[in-house]
mmCIF file of C-alpha atoms (C1' of nucleotides) in Angstrom:
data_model
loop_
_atom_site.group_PDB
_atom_site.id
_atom_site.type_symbol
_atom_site.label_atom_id
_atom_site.label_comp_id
_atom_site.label_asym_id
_atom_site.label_seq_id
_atom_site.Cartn_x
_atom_site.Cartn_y
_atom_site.Cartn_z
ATOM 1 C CA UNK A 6 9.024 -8.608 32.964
ATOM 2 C CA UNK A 7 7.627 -11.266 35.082
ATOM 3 C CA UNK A 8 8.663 -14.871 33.013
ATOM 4 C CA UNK A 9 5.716 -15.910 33.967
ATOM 5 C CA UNK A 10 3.819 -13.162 32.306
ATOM 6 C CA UNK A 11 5.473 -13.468 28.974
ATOM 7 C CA UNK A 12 3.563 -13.040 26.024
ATOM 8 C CA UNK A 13 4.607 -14.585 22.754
ATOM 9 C CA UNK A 14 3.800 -11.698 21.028
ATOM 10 C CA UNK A 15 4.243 -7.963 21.931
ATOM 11 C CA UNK A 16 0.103 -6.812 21.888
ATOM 12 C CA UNK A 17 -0.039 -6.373 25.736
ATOM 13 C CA UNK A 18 1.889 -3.064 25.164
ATOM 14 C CA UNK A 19 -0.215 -0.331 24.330
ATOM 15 C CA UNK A 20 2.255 1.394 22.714
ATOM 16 C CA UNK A 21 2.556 -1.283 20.359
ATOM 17 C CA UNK A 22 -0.693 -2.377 20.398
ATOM 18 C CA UNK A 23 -1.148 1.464 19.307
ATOM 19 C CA UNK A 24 1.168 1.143 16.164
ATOM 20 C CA UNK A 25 -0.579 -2.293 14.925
ATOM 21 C CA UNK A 26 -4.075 -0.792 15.020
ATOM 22 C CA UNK A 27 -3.096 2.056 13.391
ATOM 23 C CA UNK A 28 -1.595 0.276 10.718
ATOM 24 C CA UNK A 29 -4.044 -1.793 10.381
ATOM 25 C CA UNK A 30 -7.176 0.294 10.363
ATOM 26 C CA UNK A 31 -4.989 2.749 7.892
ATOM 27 C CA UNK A 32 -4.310 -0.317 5.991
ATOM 28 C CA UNK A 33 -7.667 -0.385 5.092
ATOM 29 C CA UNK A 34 -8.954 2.754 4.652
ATOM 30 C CA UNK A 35 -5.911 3.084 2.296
ATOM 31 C CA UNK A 36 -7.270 0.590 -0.179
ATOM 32 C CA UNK A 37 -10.785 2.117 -0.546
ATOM 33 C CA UNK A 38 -9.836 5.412 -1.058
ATOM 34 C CA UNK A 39 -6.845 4.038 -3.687
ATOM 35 C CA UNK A 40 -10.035 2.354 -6.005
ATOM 36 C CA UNK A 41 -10.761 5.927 -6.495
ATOM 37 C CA UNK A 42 -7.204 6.829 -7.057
ATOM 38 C CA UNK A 43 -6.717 8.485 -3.885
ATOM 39 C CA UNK A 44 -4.388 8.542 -1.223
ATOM 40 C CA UNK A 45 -4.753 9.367 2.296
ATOM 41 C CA UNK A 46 -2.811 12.164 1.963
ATOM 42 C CA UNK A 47 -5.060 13.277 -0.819
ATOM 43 C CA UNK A 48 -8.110 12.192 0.777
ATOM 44 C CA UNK A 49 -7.293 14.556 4.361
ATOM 45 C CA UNK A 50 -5.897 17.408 1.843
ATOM 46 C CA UNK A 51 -9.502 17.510 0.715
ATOM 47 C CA UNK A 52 -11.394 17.004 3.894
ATOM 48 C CA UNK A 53 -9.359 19.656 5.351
ATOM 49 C CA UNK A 54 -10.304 22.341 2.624
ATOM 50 C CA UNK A 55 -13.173 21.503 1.395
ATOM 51 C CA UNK A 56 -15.350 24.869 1.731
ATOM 52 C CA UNK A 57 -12.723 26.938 2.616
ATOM 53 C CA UNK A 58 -10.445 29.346 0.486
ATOM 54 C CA UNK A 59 -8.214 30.805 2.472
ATOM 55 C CA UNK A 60 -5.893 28.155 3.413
ATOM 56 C CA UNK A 61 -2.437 27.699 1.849
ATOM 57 C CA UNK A 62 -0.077 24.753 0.964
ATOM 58 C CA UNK A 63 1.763 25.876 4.857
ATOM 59 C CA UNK A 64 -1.549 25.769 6.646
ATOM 60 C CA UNK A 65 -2.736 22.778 5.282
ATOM 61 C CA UNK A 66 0.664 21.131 6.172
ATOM 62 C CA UNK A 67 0.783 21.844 9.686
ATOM 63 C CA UNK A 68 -2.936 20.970 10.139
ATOM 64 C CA UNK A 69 -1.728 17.677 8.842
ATOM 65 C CA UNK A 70 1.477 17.279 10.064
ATOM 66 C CA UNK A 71 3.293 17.195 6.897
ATOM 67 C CA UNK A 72 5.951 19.285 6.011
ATOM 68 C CA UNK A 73 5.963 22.313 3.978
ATOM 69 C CA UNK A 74 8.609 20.490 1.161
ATOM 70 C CA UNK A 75 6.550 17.122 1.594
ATOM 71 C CA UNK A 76 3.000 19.007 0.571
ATOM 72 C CA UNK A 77 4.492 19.877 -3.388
ATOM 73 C CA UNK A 78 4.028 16.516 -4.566
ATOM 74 C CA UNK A 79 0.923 16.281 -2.691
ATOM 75 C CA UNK A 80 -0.607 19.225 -4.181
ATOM 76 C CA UNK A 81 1.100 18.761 -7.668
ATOM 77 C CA UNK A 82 -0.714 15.008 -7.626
ATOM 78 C CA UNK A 83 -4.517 16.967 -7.019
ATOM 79 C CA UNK A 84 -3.626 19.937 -9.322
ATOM 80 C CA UNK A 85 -2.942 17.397 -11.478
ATOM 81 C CA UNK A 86 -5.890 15.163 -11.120
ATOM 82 C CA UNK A 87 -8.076 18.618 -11.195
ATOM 83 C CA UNK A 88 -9.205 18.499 -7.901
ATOM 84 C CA UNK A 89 -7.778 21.516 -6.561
ATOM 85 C CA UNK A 90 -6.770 25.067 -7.797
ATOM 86 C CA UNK A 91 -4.378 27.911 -6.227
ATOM 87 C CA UNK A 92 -5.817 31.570 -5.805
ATOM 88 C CA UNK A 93 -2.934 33.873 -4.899
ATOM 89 C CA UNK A 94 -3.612 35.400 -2.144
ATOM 90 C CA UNK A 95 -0.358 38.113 -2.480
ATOM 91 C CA UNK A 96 2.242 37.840 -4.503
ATOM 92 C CA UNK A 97 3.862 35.341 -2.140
ATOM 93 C CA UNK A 98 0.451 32.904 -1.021
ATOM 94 C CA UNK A 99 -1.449 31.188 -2.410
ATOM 95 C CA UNK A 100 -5.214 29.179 -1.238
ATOM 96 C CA UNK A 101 -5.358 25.765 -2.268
ATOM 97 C CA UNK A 102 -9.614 25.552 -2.504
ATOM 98 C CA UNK A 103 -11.527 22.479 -4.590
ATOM 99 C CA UNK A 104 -12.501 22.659 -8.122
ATOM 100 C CA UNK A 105 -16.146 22.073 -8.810
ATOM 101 C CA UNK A 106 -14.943 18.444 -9.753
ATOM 102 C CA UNK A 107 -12.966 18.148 -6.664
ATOM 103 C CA UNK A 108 -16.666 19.180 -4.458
ATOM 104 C CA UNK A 109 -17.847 16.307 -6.281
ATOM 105 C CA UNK A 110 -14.972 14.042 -5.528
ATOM 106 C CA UNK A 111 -15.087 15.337 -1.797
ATOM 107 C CA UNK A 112 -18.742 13.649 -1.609
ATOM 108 C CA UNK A 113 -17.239 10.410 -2.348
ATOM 109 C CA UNK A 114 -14.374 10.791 -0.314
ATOM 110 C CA UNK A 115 -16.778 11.482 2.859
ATOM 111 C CA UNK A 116 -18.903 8.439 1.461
ATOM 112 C CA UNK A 117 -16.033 6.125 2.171
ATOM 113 C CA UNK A 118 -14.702 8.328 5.251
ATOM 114 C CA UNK A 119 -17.512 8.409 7.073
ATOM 115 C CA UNK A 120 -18.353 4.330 6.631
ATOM 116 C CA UNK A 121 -14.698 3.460 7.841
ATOM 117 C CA UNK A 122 -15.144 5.650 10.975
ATOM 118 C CA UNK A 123 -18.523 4.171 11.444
ATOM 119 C CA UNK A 124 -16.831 0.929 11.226
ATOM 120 C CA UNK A 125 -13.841 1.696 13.301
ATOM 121 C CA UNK A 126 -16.101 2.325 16.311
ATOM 122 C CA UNK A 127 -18.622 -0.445 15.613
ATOM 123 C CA UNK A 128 -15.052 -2.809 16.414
ATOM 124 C CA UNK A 129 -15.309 -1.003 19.554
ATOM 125 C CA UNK A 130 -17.217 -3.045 22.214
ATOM 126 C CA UNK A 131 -19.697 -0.471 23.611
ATOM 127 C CA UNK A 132 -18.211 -0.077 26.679
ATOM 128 C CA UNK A 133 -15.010 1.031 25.870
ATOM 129 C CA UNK A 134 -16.162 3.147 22.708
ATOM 130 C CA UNK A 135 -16.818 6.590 24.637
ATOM 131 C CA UNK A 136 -12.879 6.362 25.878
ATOM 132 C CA UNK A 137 -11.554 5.636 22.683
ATOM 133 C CA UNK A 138 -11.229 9.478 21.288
ATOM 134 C CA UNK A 139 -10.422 11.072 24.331
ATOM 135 C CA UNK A 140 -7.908 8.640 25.338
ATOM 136 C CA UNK A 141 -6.197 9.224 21.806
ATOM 137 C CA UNK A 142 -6.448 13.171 21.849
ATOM 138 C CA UNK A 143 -4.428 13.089 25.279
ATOM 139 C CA UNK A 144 -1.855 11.558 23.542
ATOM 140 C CA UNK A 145 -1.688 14.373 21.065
ATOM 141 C CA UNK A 146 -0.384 16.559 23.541
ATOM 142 C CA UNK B 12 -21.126 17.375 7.770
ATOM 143 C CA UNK B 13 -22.887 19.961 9.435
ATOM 144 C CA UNK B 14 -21.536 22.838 8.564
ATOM 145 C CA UNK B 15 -21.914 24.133 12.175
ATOM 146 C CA UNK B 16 -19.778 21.406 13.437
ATOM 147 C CA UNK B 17 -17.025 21.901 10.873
ATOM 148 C CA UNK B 18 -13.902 21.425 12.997
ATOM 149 C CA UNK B 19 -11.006 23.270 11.364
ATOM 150 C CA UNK B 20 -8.678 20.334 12.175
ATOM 151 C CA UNK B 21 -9.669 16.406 11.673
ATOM 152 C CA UNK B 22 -8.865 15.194 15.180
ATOM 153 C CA UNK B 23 -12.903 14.749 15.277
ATOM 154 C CA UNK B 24 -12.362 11.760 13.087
ATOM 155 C CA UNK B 25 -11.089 8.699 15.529
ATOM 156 C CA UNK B 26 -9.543 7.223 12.797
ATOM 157 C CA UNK B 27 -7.488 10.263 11.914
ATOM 158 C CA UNK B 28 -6.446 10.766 16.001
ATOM 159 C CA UNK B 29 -5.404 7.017 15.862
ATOM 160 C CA UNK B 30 -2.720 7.955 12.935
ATOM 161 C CA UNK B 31 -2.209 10.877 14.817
ATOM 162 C CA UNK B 32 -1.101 9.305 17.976
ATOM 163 C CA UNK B 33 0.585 6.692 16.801
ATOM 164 C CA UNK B 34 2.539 8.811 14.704
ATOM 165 C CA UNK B 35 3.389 10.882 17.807
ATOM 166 C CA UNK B 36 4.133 8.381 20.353
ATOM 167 C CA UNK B 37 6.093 6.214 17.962
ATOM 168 C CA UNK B 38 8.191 9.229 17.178
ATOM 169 C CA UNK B 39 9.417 9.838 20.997
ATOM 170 C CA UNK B 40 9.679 5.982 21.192
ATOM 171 C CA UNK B 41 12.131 6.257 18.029
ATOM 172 C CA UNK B 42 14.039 8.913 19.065
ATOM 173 C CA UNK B 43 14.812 7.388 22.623
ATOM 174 C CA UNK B 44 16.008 4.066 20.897
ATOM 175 C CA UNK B 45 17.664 5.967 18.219
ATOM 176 C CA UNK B 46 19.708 7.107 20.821
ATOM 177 C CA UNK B 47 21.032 3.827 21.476
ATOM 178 C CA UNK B 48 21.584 2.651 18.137
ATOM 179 C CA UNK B 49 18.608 1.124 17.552
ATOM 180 C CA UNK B 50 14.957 1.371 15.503
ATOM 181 C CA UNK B 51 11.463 -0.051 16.377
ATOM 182 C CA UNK B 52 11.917 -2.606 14.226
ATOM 183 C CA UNK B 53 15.208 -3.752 16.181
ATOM 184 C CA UNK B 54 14.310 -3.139 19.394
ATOM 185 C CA UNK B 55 10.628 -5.256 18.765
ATOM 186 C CA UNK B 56 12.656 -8.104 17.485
ATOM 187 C CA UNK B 57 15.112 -8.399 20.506
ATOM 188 C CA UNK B 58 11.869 -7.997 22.972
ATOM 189 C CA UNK B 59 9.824 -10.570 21.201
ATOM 190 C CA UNK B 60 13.103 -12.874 20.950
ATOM 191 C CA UNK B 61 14.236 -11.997 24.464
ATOM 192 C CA UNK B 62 14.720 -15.316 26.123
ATOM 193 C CA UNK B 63 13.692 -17.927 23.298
ATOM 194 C CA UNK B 64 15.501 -20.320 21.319
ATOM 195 C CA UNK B 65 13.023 -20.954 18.704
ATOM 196 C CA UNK B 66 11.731 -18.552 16.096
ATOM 197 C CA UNK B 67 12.914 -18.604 12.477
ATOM 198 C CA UNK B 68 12.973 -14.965 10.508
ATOM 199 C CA UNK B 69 9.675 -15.954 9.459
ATOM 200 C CA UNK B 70 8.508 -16.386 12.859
ATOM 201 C CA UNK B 71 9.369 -12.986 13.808
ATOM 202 C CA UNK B 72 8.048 -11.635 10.929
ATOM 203 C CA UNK B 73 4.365 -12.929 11.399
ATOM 204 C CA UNK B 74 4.557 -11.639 15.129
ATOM 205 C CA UNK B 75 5.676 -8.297 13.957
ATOM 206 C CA UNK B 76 4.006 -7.807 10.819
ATOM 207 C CA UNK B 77 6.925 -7.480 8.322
ATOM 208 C CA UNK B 78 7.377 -9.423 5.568
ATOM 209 C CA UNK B 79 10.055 -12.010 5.080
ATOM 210 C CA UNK B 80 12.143 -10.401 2.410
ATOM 211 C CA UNK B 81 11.973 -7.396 4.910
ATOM 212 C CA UNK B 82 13.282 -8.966 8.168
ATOM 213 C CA UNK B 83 16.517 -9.504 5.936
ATOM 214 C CA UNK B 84 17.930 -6.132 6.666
ATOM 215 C CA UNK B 85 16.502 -5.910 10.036
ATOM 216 C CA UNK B 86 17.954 -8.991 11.128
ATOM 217 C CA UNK B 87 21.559 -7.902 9.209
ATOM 218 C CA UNK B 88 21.484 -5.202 11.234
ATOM 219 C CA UNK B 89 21.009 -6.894 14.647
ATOM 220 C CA UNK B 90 23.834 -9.312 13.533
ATOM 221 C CA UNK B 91 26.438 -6.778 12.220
ATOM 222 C CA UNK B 92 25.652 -5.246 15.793
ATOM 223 C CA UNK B 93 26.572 -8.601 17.530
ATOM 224 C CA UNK B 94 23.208 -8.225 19.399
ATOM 225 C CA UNK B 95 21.696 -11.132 17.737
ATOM 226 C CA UNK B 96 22.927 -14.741 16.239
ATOM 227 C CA UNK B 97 21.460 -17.570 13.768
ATOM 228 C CA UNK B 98 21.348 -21.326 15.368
ATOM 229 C CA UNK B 99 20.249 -24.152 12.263
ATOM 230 C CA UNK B 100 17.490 -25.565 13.221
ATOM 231 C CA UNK B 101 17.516 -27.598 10.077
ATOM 232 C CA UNK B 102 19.018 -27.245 7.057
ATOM 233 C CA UNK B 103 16.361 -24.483 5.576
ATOM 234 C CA UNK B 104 15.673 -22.758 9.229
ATOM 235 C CA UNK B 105 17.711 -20.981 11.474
ATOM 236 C CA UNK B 106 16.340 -20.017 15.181
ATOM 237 C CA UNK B 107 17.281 -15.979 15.760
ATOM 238 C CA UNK B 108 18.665 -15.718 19.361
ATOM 239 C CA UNK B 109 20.255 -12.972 21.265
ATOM 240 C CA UNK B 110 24.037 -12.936 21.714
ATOM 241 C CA UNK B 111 25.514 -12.138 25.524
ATOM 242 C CA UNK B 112 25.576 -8.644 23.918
ATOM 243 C CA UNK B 113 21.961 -8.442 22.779
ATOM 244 C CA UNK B 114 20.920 -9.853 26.360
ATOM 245 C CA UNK B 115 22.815 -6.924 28.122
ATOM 246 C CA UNK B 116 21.679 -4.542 25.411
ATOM 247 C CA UNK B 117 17.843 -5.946 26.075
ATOM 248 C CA UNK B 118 17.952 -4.897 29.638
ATOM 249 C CA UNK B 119 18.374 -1.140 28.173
ATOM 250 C CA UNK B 120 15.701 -1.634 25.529
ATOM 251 C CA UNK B 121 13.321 -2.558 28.667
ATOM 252 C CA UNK B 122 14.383 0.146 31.047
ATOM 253 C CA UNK B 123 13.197 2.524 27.449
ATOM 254 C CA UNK B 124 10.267 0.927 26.342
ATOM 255 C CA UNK B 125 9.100 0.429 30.093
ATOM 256 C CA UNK B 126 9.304 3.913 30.730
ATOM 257 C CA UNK B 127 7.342 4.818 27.348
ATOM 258 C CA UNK B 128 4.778 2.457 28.085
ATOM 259 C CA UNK B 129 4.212 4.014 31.337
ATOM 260 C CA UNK B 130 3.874 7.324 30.219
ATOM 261 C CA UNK B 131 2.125 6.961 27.448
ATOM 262 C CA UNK B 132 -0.859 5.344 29.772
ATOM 263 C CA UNK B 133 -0.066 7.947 32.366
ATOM 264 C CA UNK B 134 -0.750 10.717 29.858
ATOM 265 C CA UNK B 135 -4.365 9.246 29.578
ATOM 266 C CA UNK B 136 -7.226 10.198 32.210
ATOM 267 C CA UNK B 137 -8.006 7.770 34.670
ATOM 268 C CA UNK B 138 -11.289 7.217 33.370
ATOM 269 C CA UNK B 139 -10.401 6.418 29.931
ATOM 270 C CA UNK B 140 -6.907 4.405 30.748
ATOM 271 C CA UNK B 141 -8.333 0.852 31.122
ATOM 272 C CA UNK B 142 -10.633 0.963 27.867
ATOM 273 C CA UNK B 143 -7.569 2.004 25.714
ATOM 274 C CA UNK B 144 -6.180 -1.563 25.571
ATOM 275 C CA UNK B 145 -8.874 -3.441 25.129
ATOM 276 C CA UNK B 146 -10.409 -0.758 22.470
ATOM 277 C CA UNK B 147 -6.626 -0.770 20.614
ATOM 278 C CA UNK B 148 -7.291 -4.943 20.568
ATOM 279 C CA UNK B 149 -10.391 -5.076 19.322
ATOM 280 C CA UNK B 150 -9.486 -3.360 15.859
ATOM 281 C CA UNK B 151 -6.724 -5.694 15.715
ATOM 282 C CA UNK B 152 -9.033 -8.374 13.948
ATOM 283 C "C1'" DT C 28 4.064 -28.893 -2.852
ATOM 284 C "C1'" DA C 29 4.929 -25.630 0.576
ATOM 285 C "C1'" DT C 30 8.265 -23.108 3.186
ATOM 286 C "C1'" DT C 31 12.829 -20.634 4.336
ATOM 287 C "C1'" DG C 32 15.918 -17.379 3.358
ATOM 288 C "C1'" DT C 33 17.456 -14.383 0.079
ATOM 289 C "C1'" DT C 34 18.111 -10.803 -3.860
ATOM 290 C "C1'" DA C 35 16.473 -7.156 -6.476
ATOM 291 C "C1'" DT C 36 13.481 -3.566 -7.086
ATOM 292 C "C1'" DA C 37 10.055 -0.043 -6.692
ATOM 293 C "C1'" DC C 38 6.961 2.880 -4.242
ATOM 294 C "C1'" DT C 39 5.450 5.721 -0.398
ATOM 295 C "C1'" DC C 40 6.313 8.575 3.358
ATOM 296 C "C1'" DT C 41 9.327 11.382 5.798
ATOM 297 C "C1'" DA C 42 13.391 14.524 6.946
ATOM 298 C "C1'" DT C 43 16.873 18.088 5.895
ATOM 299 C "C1'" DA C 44 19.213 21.622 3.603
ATOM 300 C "C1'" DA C 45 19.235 25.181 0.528
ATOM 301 C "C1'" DC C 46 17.409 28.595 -2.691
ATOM 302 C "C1'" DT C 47 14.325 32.473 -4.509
ATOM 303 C "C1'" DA C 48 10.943 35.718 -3.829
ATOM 304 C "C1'" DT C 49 8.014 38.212 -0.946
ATOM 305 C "C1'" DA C 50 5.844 39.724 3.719
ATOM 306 C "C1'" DT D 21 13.997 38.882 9.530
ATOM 307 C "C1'" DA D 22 10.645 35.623 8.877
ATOM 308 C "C1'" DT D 23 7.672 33.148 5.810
ATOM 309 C "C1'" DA D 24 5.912 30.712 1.313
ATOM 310 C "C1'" DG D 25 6.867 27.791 -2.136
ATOM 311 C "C1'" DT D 26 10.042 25.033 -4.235
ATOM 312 C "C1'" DT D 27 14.032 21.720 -5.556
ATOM 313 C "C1'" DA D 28 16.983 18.081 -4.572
ATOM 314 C "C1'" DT D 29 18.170 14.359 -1.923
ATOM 315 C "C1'" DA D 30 18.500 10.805 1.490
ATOM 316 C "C1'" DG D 31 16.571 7.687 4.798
ATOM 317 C "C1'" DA D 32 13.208 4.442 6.338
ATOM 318 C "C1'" DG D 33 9.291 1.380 5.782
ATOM 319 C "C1'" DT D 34 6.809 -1.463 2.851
ATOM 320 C "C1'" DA D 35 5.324 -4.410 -1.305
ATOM 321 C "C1'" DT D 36 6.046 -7.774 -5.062
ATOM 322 C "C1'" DA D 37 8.299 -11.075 -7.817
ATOM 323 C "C1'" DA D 38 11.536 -14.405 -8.338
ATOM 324 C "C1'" DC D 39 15.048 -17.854 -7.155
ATOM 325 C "C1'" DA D 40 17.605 -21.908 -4.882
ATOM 326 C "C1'" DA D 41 17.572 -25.116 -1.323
ATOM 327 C "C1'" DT D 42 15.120 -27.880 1.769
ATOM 328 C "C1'" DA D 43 10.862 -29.621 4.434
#
DNA sequence: TATTGTTATACTCTATAACTATA
DNA sequence: TATAGTTATAGAGTATAACAATA
C-alpha cells in the first residue's frame, strides 16, 4: 500500500467494509426481533416456511445455510415456543409448517422485517441504492 | 408479501444477501489466512498496526470492533506467534507493534488480502462495482 | 473519576463425526 | 447407497461483570 494512502482504520476495503456492515445492520435487526424473543435464526426459519408444508428440517437448512445438525436446536427452540409443528411426510421426513400461533407471530416478524429492510436502503444514498442487491447476489456465487 | 412474488429463498431481502455475502466472502478470506496460521481477527490487527508505534489494545479494539477483554486472546496469540510485541507507553498502556517477524509475515497477509479484495470487486458487474463501497459505508453509521 | 489491561464466565453460532432408521 | 434426523462435542466469536493499577 501506498504510505501515503494509509488509512488509520481498515473501511477502505470492501471486504471489510463488507463484514462491519453486516455486523452492524445484523446487530440491529437482532435486537428487535430478540424483544419478541426471537432470533434471527428463528425469525428466517419462519419467513422461509411460512405458507408452505412441504419443506423439511434439510431443506430449510440449506436454504439457509445452516447445517443439518445445527437446525435441531433451532427447531427444538420454535417447537418449543409453539410456533412450528412436524407432519411426517414418510416414515423418515418430516415438514416443519407454522402453527396457527406461529401465522400470527409471522405477521409480526414481517412487521419488524420489512421496516429494517426499508431502513437498510433508506441509508442508501439514492444513487447507489439500485447496485446495492445485485452487487451482493454476485458475490453469492 | 404478495403471494405471487413469494421467492422460495430470501436473497430478495438485501439485508439477508448482506449476511449472506459476508458470510461467504469472509469464509474464503478465512480459509486462505487459515492457511498461514492466522484468523481475521489476527490478520486485521497486524494490517491496522502495520507500520505504527502507537495504539494501545484498546486502540485496536475500537478500530476493529472487539471489545477489550476480547483483544486479550487475540493479541496472546499474535505474541505467542512472535508476530507482534508490547512497548510501555506508560505505566497502564502498552503500544502493540509488529516484531521483524510480524513485518515479514505482513507482507504475506497483503499479498492474501490484496488478492481477495480484488476479486471480490472483480466478481461484481462493472456497473454496480463503484456504488458497493460507498453503499457498504453508508450503513456504517 | 475514567481508563488500561486482565480474568472469569456464559452465550451464540458454527463445524465435524458418528449413529439409527428409512428412502 | 444415500438421505433424514439426531447426539455429542469442539471451536470461534462475542458479551458482561468485576478487579487492580494507573492516568
Amino acid at each position: 500500500m501506498d504510505p501515503a494512502s494509509a488509512d488509520e482504520s481498515l473501511l477502505h476495503l470492501p471486504g471489510f467494509a463488507l463484514r462491519r456492515a453486516a455486523n452492524v445492520m445484523m446487530g440491529k435487526l437482532t435486537a428487535q426481533l430478540s424483544e419478541m424473543n426471537l432470533r434471527l435464526s428463528d425469525a428466517s426459519v419462519m419467513l422461509l416456511v411460512s405458507d408452505r408444508n412441504d419443506m423439511t428440517s434439510a431443506d430449510i437448512g440449506k436454504e439457509l445455510d445452516i447445517q443439518r445438525a445445527n437446525m435441531v436446536p433451532v427447531l427444538a427452540r420454535l417447537e418449543e415456543a409453539g410456533l412450528i409443528q412436524r407432519e411426517p411426510i414418510d416414515r423418515k421426513s418430516q415438514a416443519i409448517m407454522l402453527t396457527p400461533a406461529g401465522v400470527r407471530k409471522l405477521a409480526q416478524v414481517r412487521d419488524v422485517t420489512d421496516r429494517f429492510e426499508n431502513e437498510l436502503l433508506n441509508r442508501i444514498p439514492a444513487k447507489h441504492r439500485p447496485h446495492f442487491l445485485p452487487a451482493l447476489l454476485s458475490l453469492i456465487q
